[in-house]
CSV table of C-alpha atoms and ligand atoms in Angstrom, one decimal:
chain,number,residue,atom,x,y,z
A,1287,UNK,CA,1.2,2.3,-30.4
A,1288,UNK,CA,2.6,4.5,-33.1
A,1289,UNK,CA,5.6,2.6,-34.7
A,1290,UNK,CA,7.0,3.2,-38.3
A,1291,UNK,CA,9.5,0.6,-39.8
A,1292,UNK,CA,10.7,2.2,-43.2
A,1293,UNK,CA,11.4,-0.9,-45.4
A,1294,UNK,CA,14.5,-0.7,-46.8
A,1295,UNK,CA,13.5,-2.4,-50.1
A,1296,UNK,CA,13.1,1.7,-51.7
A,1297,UNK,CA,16.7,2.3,-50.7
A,1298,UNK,CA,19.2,3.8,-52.7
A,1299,UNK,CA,21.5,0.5,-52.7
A,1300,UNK,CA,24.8,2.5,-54.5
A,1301,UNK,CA,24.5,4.6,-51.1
A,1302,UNK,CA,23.6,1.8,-48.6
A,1303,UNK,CA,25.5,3.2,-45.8
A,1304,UNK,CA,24.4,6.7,-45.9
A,1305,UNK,CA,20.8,5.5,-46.3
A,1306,UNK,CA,21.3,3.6,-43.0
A,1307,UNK,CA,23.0,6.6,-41.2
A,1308,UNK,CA,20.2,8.1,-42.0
A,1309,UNK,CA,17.7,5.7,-40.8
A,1310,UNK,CA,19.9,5.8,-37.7
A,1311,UNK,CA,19.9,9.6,-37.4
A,1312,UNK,CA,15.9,9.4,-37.7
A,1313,UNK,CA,12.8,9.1,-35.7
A,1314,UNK,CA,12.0,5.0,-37.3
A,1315,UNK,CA,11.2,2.7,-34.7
A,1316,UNK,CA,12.4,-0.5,-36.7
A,1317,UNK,CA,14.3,-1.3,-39.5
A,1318,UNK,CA,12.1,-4.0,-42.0
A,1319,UNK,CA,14.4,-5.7,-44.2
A,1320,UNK,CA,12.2,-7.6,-47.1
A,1321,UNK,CA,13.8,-11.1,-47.9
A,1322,UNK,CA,12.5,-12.0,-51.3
A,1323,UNK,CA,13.8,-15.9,-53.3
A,1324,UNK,CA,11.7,-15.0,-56.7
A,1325,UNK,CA,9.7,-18.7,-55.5
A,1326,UNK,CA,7.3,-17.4,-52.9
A,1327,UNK,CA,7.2,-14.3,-54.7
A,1328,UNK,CA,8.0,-12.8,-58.3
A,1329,UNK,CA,10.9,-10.9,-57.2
A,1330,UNK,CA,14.4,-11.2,-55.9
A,1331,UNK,CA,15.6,-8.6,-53.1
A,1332,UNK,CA,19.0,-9.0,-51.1
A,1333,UNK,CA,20.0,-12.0,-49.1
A,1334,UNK,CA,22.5,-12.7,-45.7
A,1335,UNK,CA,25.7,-11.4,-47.2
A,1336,UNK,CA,23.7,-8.1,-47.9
A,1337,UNK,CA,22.3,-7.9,-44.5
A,1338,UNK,CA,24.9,-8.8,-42.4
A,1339,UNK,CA,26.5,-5.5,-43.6
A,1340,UNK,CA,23.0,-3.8,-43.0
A,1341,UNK,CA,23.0,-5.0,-39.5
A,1342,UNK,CA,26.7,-3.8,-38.8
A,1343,UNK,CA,25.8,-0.4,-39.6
A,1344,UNK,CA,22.0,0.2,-38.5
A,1345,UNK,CA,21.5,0.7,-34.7
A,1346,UNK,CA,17.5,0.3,-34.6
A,1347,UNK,CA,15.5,-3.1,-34.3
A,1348,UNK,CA,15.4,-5.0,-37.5
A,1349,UNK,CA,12.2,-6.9,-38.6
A,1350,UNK,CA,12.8,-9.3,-41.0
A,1351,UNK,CA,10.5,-9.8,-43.5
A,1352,UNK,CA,10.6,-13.7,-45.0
A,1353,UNK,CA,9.0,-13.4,-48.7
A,1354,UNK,CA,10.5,-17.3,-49.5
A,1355,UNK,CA,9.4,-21.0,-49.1
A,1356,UNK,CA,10.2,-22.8,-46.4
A,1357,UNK,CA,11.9,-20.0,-44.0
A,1358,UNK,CA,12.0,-22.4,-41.4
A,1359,UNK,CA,15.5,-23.1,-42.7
A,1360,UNK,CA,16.9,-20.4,-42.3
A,1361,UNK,CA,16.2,-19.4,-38.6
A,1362,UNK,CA,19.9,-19.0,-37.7
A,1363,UNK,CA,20.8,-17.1,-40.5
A,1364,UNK,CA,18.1,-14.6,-38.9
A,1365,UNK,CA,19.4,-15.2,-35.6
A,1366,UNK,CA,22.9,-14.2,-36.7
A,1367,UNK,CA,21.4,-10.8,-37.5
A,1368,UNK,CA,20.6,-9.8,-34.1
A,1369,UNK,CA,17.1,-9.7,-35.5
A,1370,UNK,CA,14.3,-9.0,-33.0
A,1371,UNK,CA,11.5,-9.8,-35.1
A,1372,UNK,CA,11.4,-12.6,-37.8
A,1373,UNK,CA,8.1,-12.4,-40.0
A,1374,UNK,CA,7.2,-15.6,-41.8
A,1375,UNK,CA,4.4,-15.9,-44.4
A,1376,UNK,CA,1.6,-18.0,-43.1
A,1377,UNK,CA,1.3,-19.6,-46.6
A,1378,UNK,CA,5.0,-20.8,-47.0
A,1379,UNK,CA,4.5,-22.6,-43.7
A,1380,UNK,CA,3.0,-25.8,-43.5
A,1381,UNK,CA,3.8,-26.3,-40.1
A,1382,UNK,CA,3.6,-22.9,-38.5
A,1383,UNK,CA,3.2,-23.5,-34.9
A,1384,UNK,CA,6.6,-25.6,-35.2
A,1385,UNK,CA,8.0,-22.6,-37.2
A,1386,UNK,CA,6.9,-19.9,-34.9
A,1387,UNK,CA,8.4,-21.9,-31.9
A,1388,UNK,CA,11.5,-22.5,-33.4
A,1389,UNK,CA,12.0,-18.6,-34.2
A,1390,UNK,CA,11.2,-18.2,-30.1
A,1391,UNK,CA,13.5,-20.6,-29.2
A,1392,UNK,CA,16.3,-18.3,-30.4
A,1393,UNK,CA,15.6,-15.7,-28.5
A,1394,UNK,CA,13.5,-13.5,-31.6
A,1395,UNK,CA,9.8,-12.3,-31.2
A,1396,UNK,CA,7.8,-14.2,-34.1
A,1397,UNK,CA,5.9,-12.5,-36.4
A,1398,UNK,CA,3.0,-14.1,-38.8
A,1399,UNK,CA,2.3,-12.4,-42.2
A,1400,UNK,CA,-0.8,-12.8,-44.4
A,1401,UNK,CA,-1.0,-12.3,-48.2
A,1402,UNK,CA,-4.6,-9.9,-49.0
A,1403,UNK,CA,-6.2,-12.9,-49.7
A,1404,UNK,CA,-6.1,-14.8,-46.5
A,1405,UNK,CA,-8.0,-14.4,-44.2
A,1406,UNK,CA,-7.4,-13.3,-40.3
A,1407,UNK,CA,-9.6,-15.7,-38.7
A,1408,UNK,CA,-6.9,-18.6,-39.9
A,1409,UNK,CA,-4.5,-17.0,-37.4
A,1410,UNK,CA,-7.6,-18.0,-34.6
A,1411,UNK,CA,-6.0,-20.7,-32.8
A,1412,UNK,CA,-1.9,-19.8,-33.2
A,1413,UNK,CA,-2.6,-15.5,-32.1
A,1414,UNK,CA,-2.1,-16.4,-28.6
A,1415,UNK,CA,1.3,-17.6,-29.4
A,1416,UNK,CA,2.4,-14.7,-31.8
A,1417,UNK,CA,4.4,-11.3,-30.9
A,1418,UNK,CA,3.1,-10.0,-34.3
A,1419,UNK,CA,1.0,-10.0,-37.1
A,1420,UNK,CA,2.1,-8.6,-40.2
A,1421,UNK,CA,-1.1,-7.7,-42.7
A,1422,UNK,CA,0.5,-7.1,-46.4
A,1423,UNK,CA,-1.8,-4.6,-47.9
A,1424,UNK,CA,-0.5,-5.2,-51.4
A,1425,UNK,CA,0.5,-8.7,-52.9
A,1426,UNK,CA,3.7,-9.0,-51.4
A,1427,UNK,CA,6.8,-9.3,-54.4
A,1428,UNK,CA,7.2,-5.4,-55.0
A,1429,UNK,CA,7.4,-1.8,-53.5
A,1430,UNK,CA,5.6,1.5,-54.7
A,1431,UNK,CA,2.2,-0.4,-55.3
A,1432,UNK,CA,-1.7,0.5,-54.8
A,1433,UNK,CA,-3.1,-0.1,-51.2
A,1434,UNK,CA,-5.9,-2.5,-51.2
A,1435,UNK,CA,-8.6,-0.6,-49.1
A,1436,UNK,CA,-9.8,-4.1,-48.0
A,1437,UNK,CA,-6.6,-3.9,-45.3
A,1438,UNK,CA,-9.1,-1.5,-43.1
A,1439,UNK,CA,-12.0,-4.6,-42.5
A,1440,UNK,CA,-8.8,-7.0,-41.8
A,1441,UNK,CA,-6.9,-4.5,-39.6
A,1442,UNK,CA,-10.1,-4.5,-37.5
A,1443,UNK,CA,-11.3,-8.0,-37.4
A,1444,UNK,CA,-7.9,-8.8,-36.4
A,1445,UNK,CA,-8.3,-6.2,-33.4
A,1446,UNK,CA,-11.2,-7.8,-32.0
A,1447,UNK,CA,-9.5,-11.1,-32.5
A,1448,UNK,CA,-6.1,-9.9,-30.3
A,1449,UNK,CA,-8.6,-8.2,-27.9
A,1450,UNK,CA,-11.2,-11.5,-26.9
A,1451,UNK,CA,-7.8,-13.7,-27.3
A,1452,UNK,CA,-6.1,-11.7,-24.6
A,1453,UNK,CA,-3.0,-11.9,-27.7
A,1454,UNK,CA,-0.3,-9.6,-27.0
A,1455,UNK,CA,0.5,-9.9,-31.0
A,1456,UNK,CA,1.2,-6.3,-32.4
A,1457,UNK,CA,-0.6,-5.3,-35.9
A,1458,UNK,CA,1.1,-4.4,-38.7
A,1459,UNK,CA,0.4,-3.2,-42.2
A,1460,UNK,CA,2.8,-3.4,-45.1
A,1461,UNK,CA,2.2,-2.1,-48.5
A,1462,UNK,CA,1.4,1.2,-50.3
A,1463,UNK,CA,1.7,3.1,-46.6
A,1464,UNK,CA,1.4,7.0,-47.1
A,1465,UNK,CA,1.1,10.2,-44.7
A,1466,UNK,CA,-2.2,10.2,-46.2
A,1467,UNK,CA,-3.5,6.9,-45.1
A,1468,UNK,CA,-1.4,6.4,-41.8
A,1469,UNK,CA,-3.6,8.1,-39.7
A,1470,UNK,CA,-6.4,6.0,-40.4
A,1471,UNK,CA,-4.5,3.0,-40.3
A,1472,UNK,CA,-3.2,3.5,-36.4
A,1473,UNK,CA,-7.3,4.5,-35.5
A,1474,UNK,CA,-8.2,1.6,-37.0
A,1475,UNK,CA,-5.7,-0.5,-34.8
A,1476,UNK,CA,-2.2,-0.9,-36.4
A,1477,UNK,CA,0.6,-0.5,-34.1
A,1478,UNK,CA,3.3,-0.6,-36.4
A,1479,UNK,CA,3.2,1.1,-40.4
A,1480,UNK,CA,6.2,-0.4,-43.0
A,1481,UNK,CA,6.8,2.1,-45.7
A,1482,UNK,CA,9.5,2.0,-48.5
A,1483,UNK,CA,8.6,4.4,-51.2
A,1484,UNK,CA,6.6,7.0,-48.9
A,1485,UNK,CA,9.7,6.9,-46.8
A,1486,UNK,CA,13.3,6.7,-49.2
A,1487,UNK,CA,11.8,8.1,-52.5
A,1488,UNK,CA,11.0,11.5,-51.2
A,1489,UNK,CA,13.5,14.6,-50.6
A,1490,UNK,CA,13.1,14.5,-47.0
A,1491,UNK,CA,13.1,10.9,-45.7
A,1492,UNK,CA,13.2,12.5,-41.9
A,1493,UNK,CA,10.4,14.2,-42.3
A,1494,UNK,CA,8.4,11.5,-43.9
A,1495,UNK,CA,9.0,9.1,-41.2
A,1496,UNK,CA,7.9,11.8,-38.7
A,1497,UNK,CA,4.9,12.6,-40.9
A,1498,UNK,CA,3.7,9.1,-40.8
A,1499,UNK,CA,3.9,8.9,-36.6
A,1500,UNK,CA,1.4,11.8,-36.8
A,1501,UNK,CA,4.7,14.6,-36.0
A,1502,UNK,CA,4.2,16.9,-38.6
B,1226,DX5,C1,6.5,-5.7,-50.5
B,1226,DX5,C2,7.3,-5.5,-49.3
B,1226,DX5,C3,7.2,-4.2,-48.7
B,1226,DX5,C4,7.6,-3.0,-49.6
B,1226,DX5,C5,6.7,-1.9,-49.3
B,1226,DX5,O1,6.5,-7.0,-50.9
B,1226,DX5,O2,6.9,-6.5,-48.3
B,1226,DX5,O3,7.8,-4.1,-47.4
B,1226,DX5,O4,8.9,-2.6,-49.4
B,1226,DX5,O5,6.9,-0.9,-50.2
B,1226,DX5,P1,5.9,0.3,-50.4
B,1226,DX5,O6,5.9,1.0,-49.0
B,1226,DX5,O7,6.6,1.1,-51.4
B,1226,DX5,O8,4.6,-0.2,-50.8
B,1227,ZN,ZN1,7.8,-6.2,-46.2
C-alpha cells in the first residue's frame, strides 16, 4: 500500500479551515493529527476543543497521534472524534495490551508507535493484535526535523516480523518524510508515510502529497 497522511502539525493554524479544504480537495489518504501534553514530549500541540472543529470540517480518515502519558484516559475523547485510528506510544503505556483493547472496544483500529530508540522486536508478542504500527523516524516532540536513516533496518525487521506473525498491522513512518526518501521508504515496506513540513510548507501542498504516492 501507498498511503500518505499529511500531519497537520505544519499547518497554517490562522487559516485552519482553508488548510483542511484543502486536505479535503487533495489526493491524502488520512488526516494525522499529533496530540502533544509537553510531559511525554517537549512540546505542546492542540488538544479536543481544537479537534473537534478539525474533525467537523475534514472528510478523510483521522489518525490520531497520542504524544502524552497515560492516553489510555482519554479513549473517548478520541472516540468522540470519529477517529479511525488511535496511535498510542508504546512507552507511555504500561499496560498496553489493556490499552490497545480498550481503543478496539470503541469501535477504532489501534495503532502502536515506537520512539527511534526502541526497538521492534518489543512489539513481538502484542503485533498479532495491532491494526498499526507507527515507527517515528525522528524523536517525536517537533516537526521539520532530520530523518534518522536507522528507520530503514526497523522498517524491515518489522516487515519480517508482520509477515512470520501472519499480523495484518500496517507500517508507518513518521518524521522528516520527503519526495526524496518516500520511495524508498514504501520498497522497503511502509504502507502509510506522515509528512507535515514536506506537505503544508511548500507552494503546492497538492502536488506534494501526490509526489510522495509516487504521482508525479
Ligand atoms: C513529530 C510528529 C510528526 C510531525 C512530522 O513529533 O509526530 O507527525 O508532524 O513533521 P515532519 O514531517 O515535518 O517531520
Ligand atoms: Zn505524528
Amino acid at each position: 500500500m501507498r498511503l500518505v497522511a499529511p500531519s497537520l502539525l505544519a499547518a497554517n493554524f490562522g487559516n485552519l479551515k482553508q488548510e483542511l479544504e484543502m486536505i479535503n480537495d487533495s489526493q491524502a489518504d488520512w488526516l494525522h493529527l499529533d496530540v502533544m501534553d509537553g510531559v511525554f514530549v517537549p512540546n505542546i500541540s492542540f488538544g479536543f476543543p481544537v479537534l473537534q472543529q478539525v474533525a467537523a470540517i475534514c472528510h478523510k480518515p483521522l489518525d490520531v497521534h497520542l504524544m502524552i502519558v497515560e492516553p489510555q484516559k482519554f479513549i473517548k475523547e478520541v472516540k468522540g472524534l470519529h477517529a479511525t485510528y488511535m496511535n498510542v506510544h508504546y512507552e507511555a503505556c504500561t499496560h498496553l495490551h489493556r490499552v490497545v483493547h480498550a481503543i478496539k472496544e470503541e469501535g477504532m483500529k489501534a495503532g502502536v508507535t515506537l520512539n527511534p530508540h526502541t526497538p521492534v522486536h518489543l512489539l513481538e508478542d502484542i503485533l498479532p493484535d495491532l491494526d498499526l504500527v507507527l515507527l517515528m523516524a525522528v524523536n517525536p516532540g517537533y516537526g521539520g526535523q532530520v530523518f534518522i536513516e536507522n528507520t530503514y533496518h526497523k522498517v524491515h525487521a518489522l516487515r519480517e516480523m508482520i509477515t512470520k506473525s501472519h499480523s495484518k498491522a500496517l507500517i508507518q513512518v513518521d518524521g522528516g518524510v520527503t519526495a526524496d526518501n518516500a520511495d524508498r521508504l514504501y520498497k522497503a515496506g511502509v504502507d502509510v508515510l506522515v509528512a507535515g513540513t514536506s506537505v503544508f510548507r511548500t507552494p503546492d501542498p497538492k502536488g506534494a502529497i501526490m509526489a510522495l504516492k509516487g504521482d508525479k
